[in-house]
mmCIF file of N, CA and C in Angstrom:
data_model
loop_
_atom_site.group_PDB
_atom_site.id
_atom_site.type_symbol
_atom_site.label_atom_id
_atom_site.label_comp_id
_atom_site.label_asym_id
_atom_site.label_seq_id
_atom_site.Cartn_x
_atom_site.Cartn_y
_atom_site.Cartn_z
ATOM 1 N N UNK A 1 40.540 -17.368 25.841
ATOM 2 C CA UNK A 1 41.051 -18.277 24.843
ATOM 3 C C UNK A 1 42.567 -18.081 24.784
ATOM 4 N N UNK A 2 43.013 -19.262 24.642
ATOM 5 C CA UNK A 2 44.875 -19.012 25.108
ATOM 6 C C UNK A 2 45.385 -19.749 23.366
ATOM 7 N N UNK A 3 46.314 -19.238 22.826
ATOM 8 C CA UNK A 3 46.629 -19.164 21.244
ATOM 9 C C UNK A 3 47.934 -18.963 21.028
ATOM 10 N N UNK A 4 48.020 -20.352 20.057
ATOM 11 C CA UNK A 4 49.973 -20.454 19.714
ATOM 12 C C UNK A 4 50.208 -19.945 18.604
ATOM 13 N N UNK A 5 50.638 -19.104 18.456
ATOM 14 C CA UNK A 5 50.853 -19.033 16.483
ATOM 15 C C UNK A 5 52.268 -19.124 16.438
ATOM 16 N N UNK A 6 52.144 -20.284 15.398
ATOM 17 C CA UNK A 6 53.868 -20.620 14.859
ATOM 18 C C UNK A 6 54.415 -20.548 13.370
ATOM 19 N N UNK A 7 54.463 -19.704 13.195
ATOM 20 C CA UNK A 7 55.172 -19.087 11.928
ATOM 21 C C UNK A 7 56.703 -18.235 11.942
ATOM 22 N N UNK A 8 57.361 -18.457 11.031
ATOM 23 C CA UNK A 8 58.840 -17.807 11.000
ATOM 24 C C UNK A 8 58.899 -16.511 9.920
ATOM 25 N N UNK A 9 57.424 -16.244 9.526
ATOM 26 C CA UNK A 9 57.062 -14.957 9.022
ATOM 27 C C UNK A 9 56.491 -13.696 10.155
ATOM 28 N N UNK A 10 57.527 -12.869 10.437
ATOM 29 C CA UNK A 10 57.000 -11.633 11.325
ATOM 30 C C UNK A 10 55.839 -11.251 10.897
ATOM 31 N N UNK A 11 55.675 -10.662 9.690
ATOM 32 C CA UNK A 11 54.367 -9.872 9.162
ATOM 33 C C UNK A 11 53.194 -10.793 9.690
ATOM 34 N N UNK A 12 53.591 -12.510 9.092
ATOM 35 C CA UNK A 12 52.374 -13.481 9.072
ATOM 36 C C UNK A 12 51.979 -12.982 10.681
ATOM 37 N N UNK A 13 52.878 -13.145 11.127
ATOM 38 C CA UNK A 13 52.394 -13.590 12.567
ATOM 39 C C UNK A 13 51.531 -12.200 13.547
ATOM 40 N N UNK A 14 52.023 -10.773 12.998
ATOM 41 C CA UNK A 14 51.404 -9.744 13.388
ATOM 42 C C UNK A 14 50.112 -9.912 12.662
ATOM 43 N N UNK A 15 49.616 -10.010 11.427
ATOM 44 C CA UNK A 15 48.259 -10.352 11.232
ATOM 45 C C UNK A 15 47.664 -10.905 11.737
ATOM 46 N N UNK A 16 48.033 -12.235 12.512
ATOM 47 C CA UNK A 16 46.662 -13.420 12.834
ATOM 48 C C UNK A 16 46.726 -12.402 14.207
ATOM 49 N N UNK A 17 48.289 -11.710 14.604
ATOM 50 C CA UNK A 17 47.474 -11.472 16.272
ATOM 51 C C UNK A 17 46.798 -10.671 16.126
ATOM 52 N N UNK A 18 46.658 -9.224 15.345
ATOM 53 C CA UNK A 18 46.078 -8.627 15.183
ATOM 54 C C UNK A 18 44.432 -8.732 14.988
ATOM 55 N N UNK A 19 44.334 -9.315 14.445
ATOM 56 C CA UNK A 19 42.944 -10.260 14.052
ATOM 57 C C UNK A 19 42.279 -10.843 15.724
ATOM 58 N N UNK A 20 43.612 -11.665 15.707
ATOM 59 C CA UNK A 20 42.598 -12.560 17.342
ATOM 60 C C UNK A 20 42.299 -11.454 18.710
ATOM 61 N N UNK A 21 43.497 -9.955 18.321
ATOM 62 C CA UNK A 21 43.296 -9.112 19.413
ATOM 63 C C UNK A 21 42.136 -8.244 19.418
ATOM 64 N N UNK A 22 41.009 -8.760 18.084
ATOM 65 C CA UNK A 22 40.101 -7.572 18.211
ATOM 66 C C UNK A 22 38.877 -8.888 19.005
ATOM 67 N N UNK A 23 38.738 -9.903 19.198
ATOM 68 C CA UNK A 23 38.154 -10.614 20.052
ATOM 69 C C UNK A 23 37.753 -10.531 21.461
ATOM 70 N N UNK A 24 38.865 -9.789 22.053
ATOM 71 C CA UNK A 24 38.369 -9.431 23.043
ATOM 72 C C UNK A 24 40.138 -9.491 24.287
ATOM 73 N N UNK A 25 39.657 -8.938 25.754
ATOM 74 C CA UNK A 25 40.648 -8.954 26.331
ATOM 75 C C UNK A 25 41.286 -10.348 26.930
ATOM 76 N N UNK A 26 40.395 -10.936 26.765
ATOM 77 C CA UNK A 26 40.292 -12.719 27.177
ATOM 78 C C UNK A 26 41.217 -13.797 26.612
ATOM 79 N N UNK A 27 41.885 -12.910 25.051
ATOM 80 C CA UNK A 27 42.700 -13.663 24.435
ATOM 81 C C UNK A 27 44.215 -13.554 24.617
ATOM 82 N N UNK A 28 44.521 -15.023 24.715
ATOM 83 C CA UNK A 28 46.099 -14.671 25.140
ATOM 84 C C UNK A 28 47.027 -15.481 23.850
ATOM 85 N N UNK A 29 47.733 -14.818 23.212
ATOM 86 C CA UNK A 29 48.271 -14.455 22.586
ATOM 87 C C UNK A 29 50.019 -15.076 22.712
ATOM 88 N N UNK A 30 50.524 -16.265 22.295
ATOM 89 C CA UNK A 30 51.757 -16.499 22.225
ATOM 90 C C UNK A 30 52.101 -16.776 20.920
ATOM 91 N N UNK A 31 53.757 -16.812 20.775
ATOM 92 C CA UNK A 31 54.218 -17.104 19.234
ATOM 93 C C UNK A 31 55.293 -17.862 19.425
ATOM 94 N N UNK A 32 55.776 -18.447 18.458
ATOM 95 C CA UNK A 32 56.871 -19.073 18.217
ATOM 96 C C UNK A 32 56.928 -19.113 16.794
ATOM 97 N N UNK A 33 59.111 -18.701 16.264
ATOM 98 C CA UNK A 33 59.043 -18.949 15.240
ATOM 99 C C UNK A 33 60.051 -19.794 14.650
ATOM 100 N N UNK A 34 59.894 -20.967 15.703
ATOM 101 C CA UNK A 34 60.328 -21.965 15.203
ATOM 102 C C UNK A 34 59.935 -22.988 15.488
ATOM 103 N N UNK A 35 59.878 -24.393 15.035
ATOM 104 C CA UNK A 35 59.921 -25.326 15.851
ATOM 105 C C UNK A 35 60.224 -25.897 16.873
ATOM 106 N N UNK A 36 61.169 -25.451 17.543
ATOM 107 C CA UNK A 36 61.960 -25.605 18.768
ATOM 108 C C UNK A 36 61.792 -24.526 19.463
ATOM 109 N N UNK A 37 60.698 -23.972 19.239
ATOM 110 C CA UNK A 37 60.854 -22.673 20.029
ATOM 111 C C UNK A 37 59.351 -23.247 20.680
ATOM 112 N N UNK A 38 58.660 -23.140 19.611
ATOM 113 C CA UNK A 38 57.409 -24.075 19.992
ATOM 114 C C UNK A 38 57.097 -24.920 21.300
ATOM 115 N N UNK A 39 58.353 -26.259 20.802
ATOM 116 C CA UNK A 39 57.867 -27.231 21.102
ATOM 117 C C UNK A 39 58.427 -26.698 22.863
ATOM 118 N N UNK A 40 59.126 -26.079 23.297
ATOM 119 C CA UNK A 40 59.288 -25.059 24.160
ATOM 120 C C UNK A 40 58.359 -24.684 24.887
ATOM 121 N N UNK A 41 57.862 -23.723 24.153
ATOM 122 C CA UNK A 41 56.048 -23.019 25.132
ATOM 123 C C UNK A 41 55.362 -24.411 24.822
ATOM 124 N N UNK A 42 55.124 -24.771 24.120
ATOM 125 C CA UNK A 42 53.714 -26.379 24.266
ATOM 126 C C UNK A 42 54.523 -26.947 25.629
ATOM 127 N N UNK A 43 55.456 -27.234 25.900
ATOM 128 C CA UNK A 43 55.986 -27.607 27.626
ATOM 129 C C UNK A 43 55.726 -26.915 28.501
ATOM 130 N N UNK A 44 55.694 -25.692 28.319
ATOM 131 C CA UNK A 44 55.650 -24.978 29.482
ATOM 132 C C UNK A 44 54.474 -24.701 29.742
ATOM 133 N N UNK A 45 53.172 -24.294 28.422
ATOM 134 C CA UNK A 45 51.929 -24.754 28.818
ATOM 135 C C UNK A 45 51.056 -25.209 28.040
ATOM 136 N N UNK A 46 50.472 -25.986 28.771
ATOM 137 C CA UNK A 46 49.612 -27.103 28.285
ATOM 138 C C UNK A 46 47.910 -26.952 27.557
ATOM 139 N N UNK A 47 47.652 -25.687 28.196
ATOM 140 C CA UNK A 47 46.290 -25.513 27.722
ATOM 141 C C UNK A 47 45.861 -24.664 26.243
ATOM 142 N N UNK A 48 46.457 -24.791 25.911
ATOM 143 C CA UNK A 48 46.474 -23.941 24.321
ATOM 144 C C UNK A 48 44.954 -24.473 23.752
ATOM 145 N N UNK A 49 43.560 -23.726 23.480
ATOM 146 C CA UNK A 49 42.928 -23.733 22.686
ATOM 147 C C UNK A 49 42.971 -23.494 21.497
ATOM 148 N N UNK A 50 43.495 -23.391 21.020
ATOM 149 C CA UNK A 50 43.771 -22.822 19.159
ATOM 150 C C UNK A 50 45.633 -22.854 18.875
ATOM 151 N N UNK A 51 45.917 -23.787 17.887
ATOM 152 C CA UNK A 51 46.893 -23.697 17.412
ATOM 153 C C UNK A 51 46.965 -23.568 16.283
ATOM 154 N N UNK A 52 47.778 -22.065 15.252
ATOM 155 C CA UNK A 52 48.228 -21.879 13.992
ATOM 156 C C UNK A 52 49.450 -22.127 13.414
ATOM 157 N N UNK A 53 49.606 -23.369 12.663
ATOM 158 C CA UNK A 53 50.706 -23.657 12.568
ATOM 159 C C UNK A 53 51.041 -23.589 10.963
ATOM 160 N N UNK A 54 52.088 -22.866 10.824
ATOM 161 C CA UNK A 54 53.019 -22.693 9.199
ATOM 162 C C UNK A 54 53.443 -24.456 9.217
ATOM 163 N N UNK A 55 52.601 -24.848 8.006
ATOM 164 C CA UNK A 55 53.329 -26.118 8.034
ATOM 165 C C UNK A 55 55.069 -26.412 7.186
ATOM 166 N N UNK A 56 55.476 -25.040 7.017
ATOM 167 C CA UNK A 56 56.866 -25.040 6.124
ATOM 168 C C UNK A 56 58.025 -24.253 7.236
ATOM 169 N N UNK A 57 58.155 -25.140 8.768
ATOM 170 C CA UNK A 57 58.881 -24.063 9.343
ATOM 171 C C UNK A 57 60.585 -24.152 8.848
ATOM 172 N N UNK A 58 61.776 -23.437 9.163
ATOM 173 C CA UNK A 58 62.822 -23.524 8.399
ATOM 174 C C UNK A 58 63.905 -25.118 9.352
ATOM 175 N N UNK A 59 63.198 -25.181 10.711
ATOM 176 C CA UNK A 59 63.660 -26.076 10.947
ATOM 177 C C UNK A 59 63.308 -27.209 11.230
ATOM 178 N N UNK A 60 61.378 -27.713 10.771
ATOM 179 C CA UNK A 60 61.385 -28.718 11.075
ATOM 180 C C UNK A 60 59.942 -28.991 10.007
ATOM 181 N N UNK A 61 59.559 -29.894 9.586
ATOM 182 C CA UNK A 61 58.179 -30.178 8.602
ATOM 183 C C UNK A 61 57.194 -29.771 10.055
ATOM 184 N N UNK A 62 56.108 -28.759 9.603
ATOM 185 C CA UNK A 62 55.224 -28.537 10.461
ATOM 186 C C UNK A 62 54.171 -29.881 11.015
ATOM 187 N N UNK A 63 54.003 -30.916 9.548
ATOM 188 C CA UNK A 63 53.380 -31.938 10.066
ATOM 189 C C UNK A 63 54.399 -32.745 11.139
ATOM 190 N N UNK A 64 55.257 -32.737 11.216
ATOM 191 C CA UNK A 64 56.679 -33.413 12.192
ATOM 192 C C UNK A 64 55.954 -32.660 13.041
ATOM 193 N N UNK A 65 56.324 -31.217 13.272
ATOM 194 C CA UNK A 65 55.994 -30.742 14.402
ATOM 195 C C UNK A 65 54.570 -30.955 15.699
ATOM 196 N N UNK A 66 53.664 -31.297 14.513
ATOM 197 C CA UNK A 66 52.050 -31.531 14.834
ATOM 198 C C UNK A 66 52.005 -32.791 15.175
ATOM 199 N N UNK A 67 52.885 -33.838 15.123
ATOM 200 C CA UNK A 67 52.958 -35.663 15.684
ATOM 201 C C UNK A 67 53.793 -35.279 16.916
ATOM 202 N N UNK A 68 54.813 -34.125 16.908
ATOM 203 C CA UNK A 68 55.469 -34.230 18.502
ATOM 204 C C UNK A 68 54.119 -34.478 19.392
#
Protein backbone atom coordinates (compact mmCIF):
# COMPACT_ATOMS: atom_id res chain seq x y z
CA UNK A 1 0.00 0.00 0.00
CA UNK A 2 1.73 3.30 -1.15
CA UNK A 3 0.45 6.57 1.24
CA UNK A 4 0.58 10.45 1.01
CA UNK A 5 0.18 12.21 4.17
CA UNK A 6 -0.11 15.96 3.84
CA UNK A 7 -0.04 17.90 6.81
CA UNK A 8 2.23 20.99 7.93
CA UNK A 9 2.01 19.51 11.53
CA UNK A 10 5.37 17.38 12.26
CA UNK A 11 3.89 15.61 15.33
CA UNK A 12 0.47 15.11 13.09
CA UNK A 13 2.33 13.58 10.56
CA UNK A 14 4.71 11.18 12.80
CA UNK A 15 1.45 9.72 14.26
CA UNK A 16 -0.49 8.62 11.17
CA UNK A 17 3.08 7.13 10.03
CA UNK A 18 3.55 5.57 12.96
CA UNK A 19 0.20 3.98 12.98
CA UNK A 20 0.36 2.91 9.10
CA UNK A 21 4.08 1.48 9.99
CA UNK A 22 2.68 -1.12 12.29
CA UNK A 23 0.71 -2.63 9.09
CA UNK A 24 3.22 -4.18 7.80
CA UNK A 25 6.56 -3.91 5.56
CA UNK A 26 4.43 -3.42 2.36
CA UNK A 27 3.61 0.13 3.33
CA UNK A 28 5.18 2.96 1.73
CA UNK A 29 5.08 5.86 3.42
CA UNK A 30 5.44 9.58 1.82
CA UNK A 31 4.73 13.17 3.20
CA UNK A 32 4.34 16.46 2.21
CA UNK A 33 3.95 19.59 4.13
CA UNK A 34 2.69 21.62 1.88
CA UNK A 35 0.68 22.03 -0.89
CA UNK A 36 3.20 22.50 -3.37
CA UNK A 37 5.17 20.09 -2.06
CA UNK A 38 2.41 17.67 -2.61
CA UNK A 39 1.25 18.53 -5.66
CA UNK A 40 5.08 17.65 -6.45
CA UNK A 41 5.18 13.87 -5.31
CA UNK A 42 1.30 13.36 -6.79
CA UNK A 43 3.59 14.12 -10.28
CA UNK A 44 6.11 12.18 -9.69
CA UNK A 45 3.89 9.30 -8.63
CA UNK A 46 0.85 8.34 -9.63
CA UNK A 47 -0.23 5.32 -7.73
CA UNK A 48 -1.00 6.53 -4.26
CA UNK A 49 -3.67 4.24 -2.55
CA UNK A 50 -4.57 6.26 0.47
CA UNK A 51 -4.42 9.94 0.71
CA UNK A 52 -4.42 12.04 4.23
CA UNK A 53 -5.01 15.30 3.68
CA UNK A 54 -5.01 18.46 6.45
CA UNK A 55 -7.67 20.32 4.82
CA UNK A 56 -6.13 23.80 6.50
CA UNK A 57 -2.65 23.72 4.69
CA UNK A 58 -0.71 27.27 5.26
CA UNK A 59 -0.49 27.61 1.58
CA UNK A 60 -3.33 26.47 -0.10
CA UNK A 61 -7.35 25.37 0.99
CA UNK A 62 -6.86 21.55 1.19
CA UNK A 63 -10.25 21.25 -0.70
CA UNK A 64 -8.25 23.50 -3.62
CA UNK A 65 -5.69 21.09 -3.21
CA UNK A 66 -8.08 17.85 -3.60
CA UNK A 67 -9.76 19.51 -7.21
CA UNK A 68 -5.95 19.88 -8.48
Amino acid sequence: MKVLLVDDHPLFIAGIRGVLETLGPDVEILEAGTAQRALGVLDAHLDFDYLCLDLQLPDMDGFDLLAE
